[in-house]
PDB file of C-alpha atoms in Angstrom:
ATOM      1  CA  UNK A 189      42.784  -4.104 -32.483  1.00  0.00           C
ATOM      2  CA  UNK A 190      41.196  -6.014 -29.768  1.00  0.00           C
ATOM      3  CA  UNK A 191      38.164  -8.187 -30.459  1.00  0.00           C
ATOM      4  CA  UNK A 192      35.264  -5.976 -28.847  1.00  0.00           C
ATOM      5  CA  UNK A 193      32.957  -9.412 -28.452  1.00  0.00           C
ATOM      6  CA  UNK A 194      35.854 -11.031 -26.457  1.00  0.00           C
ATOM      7  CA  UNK A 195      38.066  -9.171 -23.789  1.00  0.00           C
ATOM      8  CA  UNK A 196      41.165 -11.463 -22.664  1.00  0.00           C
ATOM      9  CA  UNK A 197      42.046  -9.259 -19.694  1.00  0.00           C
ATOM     10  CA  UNK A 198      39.113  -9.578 -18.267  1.00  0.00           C
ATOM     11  CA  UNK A 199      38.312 -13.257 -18.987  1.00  0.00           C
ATOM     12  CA  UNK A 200      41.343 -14.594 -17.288  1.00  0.00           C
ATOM     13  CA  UNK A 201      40.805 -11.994 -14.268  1.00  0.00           C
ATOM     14  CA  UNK A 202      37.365 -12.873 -13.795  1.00  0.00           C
ATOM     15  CA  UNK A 203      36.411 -16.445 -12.231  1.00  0.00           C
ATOM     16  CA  UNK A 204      33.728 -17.799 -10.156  1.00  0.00           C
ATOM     17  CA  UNK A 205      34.549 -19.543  -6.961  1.00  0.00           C
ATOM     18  CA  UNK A 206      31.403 -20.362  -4.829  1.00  0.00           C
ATOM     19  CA  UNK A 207      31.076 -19.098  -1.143  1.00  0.00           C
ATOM     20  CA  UNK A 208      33.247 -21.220   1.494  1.00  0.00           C
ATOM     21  CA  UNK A 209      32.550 -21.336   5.063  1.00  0.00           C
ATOM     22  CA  UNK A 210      35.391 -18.431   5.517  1.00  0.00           C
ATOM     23  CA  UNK A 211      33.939 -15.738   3.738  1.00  0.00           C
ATOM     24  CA  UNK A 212      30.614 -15.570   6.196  1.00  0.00           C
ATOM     25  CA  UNK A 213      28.644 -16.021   2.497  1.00  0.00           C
ATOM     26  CA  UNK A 214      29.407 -12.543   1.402  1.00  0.00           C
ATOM     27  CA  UNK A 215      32.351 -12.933  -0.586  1.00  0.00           C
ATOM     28  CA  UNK A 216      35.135 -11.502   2.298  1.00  0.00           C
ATOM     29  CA  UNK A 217      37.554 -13.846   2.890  1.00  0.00           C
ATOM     30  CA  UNK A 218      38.303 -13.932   6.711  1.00  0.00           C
ATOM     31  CA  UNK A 219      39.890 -16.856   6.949  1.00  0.00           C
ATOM     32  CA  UNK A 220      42.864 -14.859   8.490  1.00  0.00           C
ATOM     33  CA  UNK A 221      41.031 -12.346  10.427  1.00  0.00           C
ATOM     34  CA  UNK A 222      41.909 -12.827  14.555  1.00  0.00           C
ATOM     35  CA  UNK A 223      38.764 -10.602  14.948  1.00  0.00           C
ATOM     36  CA  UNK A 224      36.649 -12.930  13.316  1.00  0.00           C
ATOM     37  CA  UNK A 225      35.630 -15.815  14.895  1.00  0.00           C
ATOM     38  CA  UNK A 226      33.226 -18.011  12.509  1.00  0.00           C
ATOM     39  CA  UNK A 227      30.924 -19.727  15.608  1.00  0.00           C
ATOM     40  CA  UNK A 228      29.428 -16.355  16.374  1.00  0.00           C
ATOM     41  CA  UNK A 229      27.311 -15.085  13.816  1.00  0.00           C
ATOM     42  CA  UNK A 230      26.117 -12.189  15.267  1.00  0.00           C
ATOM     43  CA  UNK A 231      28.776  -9.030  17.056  1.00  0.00           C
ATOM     44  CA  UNK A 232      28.592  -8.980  20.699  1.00  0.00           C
ATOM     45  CA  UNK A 233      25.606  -6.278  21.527  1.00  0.00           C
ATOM     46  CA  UNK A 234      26.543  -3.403  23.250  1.00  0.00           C
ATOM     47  CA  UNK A 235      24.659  -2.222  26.053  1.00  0.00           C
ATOM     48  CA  UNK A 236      23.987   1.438  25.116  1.00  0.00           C
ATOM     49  CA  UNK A 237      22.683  -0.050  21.559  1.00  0.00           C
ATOM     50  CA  UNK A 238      18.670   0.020  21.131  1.00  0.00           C
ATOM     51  CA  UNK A 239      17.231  -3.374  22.770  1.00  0.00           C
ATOM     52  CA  UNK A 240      20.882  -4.313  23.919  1.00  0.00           C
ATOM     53  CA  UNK A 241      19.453  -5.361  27.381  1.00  0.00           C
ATOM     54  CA  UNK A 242      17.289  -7.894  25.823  1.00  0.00           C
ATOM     55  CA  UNK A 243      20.505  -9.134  23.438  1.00  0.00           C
ATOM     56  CA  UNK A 244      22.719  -9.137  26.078  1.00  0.00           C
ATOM     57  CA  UNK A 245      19.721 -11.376  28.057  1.00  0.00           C
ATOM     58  CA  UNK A 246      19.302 -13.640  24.798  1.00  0.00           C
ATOM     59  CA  UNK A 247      23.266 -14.229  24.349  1.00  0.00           C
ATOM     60  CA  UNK A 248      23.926 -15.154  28.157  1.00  0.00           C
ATOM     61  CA  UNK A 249      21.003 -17.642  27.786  1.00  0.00           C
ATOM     62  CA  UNK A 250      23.013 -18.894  24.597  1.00  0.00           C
ATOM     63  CA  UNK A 251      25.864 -18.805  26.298  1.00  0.00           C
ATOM     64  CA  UNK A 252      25.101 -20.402  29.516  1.00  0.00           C
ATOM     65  CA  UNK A 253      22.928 -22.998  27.872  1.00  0.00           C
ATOM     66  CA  UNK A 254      19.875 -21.904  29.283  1.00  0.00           C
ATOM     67  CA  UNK A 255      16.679 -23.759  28.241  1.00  0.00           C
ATOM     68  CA  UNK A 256      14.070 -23.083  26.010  1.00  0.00           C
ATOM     69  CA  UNK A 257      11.371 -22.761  28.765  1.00  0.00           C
ATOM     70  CA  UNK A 258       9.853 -19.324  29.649  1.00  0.00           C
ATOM     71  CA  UNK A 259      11.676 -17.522  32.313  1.00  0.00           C
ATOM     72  CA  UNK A 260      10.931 -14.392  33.685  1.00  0.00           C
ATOM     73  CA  UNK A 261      13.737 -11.879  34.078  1.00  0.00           C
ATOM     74  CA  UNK A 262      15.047 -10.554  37.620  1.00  0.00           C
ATOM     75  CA  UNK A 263      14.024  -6.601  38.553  1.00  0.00           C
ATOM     76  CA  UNK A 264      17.717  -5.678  37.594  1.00  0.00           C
ATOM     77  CA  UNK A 265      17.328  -6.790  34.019  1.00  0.00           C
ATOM     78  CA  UNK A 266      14.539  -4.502  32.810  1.00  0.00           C
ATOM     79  CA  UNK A 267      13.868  -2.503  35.762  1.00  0.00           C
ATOM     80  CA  UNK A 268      10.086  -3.794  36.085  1.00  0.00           C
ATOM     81  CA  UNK A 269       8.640  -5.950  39.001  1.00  0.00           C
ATOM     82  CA  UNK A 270       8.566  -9.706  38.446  1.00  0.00           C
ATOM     83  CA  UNK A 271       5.010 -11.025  38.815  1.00  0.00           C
ATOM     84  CA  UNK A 272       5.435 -14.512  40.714  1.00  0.00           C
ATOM     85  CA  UNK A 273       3.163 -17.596  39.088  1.00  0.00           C
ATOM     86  CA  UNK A 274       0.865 -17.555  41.655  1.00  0.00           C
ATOM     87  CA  UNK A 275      -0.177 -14.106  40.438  1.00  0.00           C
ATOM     88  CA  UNK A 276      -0.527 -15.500  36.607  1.00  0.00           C
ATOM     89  CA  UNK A 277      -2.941 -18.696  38.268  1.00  0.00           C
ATOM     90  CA  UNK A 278      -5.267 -15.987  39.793  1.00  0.00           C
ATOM     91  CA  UNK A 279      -5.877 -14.627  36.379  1.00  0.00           C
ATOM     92  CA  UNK A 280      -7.129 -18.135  34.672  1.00  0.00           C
ATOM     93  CA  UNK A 281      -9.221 -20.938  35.758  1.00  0.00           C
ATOM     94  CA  UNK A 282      -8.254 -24.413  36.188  1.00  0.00           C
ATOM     95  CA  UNK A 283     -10.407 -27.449  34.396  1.00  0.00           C
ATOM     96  CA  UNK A 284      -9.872 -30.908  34.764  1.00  0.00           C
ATOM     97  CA  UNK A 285     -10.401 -32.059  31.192  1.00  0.00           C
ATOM     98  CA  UNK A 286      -9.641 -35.970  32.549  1.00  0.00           C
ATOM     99  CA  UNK A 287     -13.165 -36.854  31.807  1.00  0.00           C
ATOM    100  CA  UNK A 288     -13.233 -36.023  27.864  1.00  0.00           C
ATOM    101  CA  UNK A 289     -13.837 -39.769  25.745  1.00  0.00           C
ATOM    102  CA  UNK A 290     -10.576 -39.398  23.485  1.00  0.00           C
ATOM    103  CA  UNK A 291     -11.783 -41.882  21.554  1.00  0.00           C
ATOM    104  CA  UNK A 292     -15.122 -40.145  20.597  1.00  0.00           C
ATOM    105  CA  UNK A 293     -13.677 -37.171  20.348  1.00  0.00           C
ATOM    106  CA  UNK A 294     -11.145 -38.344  17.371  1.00  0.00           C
ATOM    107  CA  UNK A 295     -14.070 -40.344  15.735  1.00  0.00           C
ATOM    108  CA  UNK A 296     -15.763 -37.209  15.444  1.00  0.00           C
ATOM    109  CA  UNK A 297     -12.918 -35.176  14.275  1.00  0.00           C
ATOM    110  CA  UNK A 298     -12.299 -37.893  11.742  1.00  0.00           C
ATOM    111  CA  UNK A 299     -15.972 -38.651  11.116  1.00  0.00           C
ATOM    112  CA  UNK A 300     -15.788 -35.049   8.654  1.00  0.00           C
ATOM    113  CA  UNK A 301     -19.752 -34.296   8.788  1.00  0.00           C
ATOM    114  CA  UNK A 302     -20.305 -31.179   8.827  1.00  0.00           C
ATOM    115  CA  UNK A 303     -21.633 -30.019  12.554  1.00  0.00           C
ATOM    116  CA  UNK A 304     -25.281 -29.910  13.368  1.00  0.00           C
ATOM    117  CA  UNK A 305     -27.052 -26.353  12.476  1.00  0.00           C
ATOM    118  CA  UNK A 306     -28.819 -25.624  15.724  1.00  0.00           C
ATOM    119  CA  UNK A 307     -30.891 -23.201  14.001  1.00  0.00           C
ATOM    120  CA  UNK A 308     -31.254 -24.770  10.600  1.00  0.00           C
ATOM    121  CA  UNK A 309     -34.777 -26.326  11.239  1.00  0.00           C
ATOM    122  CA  UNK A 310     -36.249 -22.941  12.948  1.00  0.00           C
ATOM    123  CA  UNK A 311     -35.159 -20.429  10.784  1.00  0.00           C
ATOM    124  CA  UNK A 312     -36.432 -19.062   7.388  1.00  0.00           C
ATOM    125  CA  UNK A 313     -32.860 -17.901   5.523  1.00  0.00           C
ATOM    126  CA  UNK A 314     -33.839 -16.509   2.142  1.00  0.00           C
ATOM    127  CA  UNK A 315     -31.096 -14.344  -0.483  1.00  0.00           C
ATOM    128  CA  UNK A 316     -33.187 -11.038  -1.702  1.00  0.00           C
ATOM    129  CA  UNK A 317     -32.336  -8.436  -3.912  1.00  0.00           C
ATOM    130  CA  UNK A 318     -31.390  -5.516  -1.067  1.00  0.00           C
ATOM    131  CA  UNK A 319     -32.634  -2.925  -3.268  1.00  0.00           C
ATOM    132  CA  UNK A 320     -36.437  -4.485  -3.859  1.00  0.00           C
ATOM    133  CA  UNK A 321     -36.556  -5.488  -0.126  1.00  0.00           C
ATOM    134  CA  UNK A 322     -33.850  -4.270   2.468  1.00  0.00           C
ATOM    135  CA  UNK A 323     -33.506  -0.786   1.451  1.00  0.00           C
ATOM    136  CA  UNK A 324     -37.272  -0.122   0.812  1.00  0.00           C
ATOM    137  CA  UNK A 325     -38.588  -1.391   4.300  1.00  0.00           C
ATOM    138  CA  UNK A 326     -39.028   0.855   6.997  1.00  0.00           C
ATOM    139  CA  UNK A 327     -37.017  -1.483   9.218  1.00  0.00           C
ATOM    140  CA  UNK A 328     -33.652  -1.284   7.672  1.00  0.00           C
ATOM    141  CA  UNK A 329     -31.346   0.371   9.559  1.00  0.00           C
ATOM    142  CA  UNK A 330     -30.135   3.362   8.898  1.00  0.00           C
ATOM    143  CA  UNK A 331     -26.692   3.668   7.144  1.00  0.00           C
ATOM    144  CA  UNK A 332     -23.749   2.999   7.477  1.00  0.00           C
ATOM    145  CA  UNK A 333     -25.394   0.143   9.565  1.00  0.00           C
ATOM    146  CA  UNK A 334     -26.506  -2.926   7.775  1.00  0.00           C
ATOM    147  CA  UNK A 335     -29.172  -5.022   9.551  1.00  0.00           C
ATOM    148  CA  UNK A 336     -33.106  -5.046  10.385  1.00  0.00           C
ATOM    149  CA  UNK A 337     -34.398  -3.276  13.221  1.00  0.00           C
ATOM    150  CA  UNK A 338     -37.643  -5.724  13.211  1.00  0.00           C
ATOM    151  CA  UNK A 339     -37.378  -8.406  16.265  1.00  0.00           C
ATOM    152  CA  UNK A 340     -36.431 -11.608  15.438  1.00  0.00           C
ATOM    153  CA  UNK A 341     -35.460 -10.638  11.666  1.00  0.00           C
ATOM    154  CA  UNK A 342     -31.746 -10.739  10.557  1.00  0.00           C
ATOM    155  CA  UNK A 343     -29.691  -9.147   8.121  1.00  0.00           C
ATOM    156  CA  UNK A 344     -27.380 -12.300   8.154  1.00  0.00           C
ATOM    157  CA  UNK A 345     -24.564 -11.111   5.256  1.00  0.00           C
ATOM    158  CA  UNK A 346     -24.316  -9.977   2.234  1.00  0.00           C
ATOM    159  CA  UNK A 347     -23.370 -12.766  -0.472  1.00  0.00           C
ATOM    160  CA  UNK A 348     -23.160 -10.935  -3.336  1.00  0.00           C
ATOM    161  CA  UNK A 349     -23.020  -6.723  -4.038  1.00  0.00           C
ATOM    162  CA  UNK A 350     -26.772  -6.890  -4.573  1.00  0.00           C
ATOM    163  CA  UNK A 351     -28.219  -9.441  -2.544  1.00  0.00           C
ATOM    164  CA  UNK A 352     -29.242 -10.111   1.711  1.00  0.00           C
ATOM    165  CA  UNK A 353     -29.174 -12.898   3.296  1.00  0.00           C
ATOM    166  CA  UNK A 354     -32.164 -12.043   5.544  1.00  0.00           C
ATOM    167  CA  UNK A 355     -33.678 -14.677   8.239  1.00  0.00           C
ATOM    168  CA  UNK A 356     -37.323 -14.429   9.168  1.00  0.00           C
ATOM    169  CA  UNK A 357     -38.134 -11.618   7.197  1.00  0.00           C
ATOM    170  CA  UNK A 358     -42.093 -11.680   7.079  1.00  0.00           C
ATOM    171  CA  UNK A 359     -42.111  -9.354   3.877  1.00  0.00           C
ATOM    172  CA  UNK A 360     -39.952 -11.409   2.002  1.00  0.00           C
ATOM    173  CA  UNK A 361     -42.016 -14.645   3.599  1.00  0.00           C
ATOM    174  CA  UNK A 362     -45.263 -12.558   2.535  1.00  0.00           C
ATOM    175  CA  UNK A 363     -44.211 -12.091  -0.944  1.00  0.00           C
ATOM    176  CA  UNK A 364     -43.169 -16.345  -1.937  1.00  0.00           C
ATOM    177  CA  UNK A 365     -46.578 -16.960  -0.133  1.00  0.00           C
ATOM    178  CA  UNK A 366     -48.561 -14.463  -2.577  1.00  0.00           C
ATOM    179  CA  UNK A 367     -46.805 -15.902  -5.444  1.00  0.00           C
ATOM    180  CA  UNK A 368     -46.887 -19.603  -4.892  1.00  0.00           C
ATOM    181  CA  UNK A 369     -50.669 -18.635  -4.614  1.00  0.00           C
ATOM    182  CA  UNK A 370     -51.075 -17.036  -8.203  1.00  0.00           C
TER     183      UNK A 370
END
């Protein structure tokens, strides 16, 4: 009787050789395939196959050592009109950026402060409890909308699940003035 925790047959049929460049990495040996030829990864595409206009475009590129700089395709390719460059330079603006100080400009990128709050000095930002303030003034907006309907007050985010971030809110304002007083 055979040893069940050691099967000879299948120890001696059984060995690991690691992927060579022949076998494409999945274990198939062509190494004497004609139809195989290892320097093309990929089947030739077909043209009736989905996108096989665009992989026939991308393997003549390959093939014809195109270069890696955008090209737009003729009307035959894709059957679409090709817009010329001068039509793409109406669409944006040219700026002569020749006048930026590089060297100010990486000092400040390297500097690492923080940038300048334009409103920092002006504003009143204050975290409230929505519940004792937001959603018991007659200014909050109504829902789903989040924010204060009073000019020049702001709902500015919501920090935690209870708490506004309100700007300018006289109420609020009102209430740390009544109770710095007493």
């Amino acid at each position: 009787m055979a040893d069940p925790n050691r099967d000879s047959e299948r120890d001696s049929e059984s060995t690991f050789d690691p992927p060579s460049g022949a076998d494409g990495g999945d274990g198939r040996d062509r190494g004497d395939d004609p139809s195989h030829d290892a320097s093309v990864a990929d089947p030739k595409p077909k043209p009736g196959e989905p996108l096989g206009d665009v992989a026939a475009a991308v393997e003549r590129r390959r093939t014809e050592g195109a270069s890696d700089a955008f090209e737009l395709e003729t009307d035959a390719e894709y059957g679409q009109s090709s817009a010329s460059s001068a039509d793409f330079d109406e669409l944006f603006d040219r700026e002569d950026v020749s006048d930026l100080d590089r060297e100010q400009l990486w000092d400040q990128l390297e500097d690492g402060s923080e940038p300048e709050d334009l409103f920092a000095d002006e504003r009143e930002i204050r975290t409230v409890d929505k519940r004792e303030y937001c959603h018991q003034c007659e200014h909050f907006a109504t829902p789903p909308n989040v924010g204060c309907t009073r000019e020049g007050t702001d709902v500015l985010g919501m920090p935690s699940l209870g708490k506004f971030r309100v700007a300018d809110c006289p109420v609020v304002l009102e209430d740390e003035e009544l109770e710095q007083r007493y």
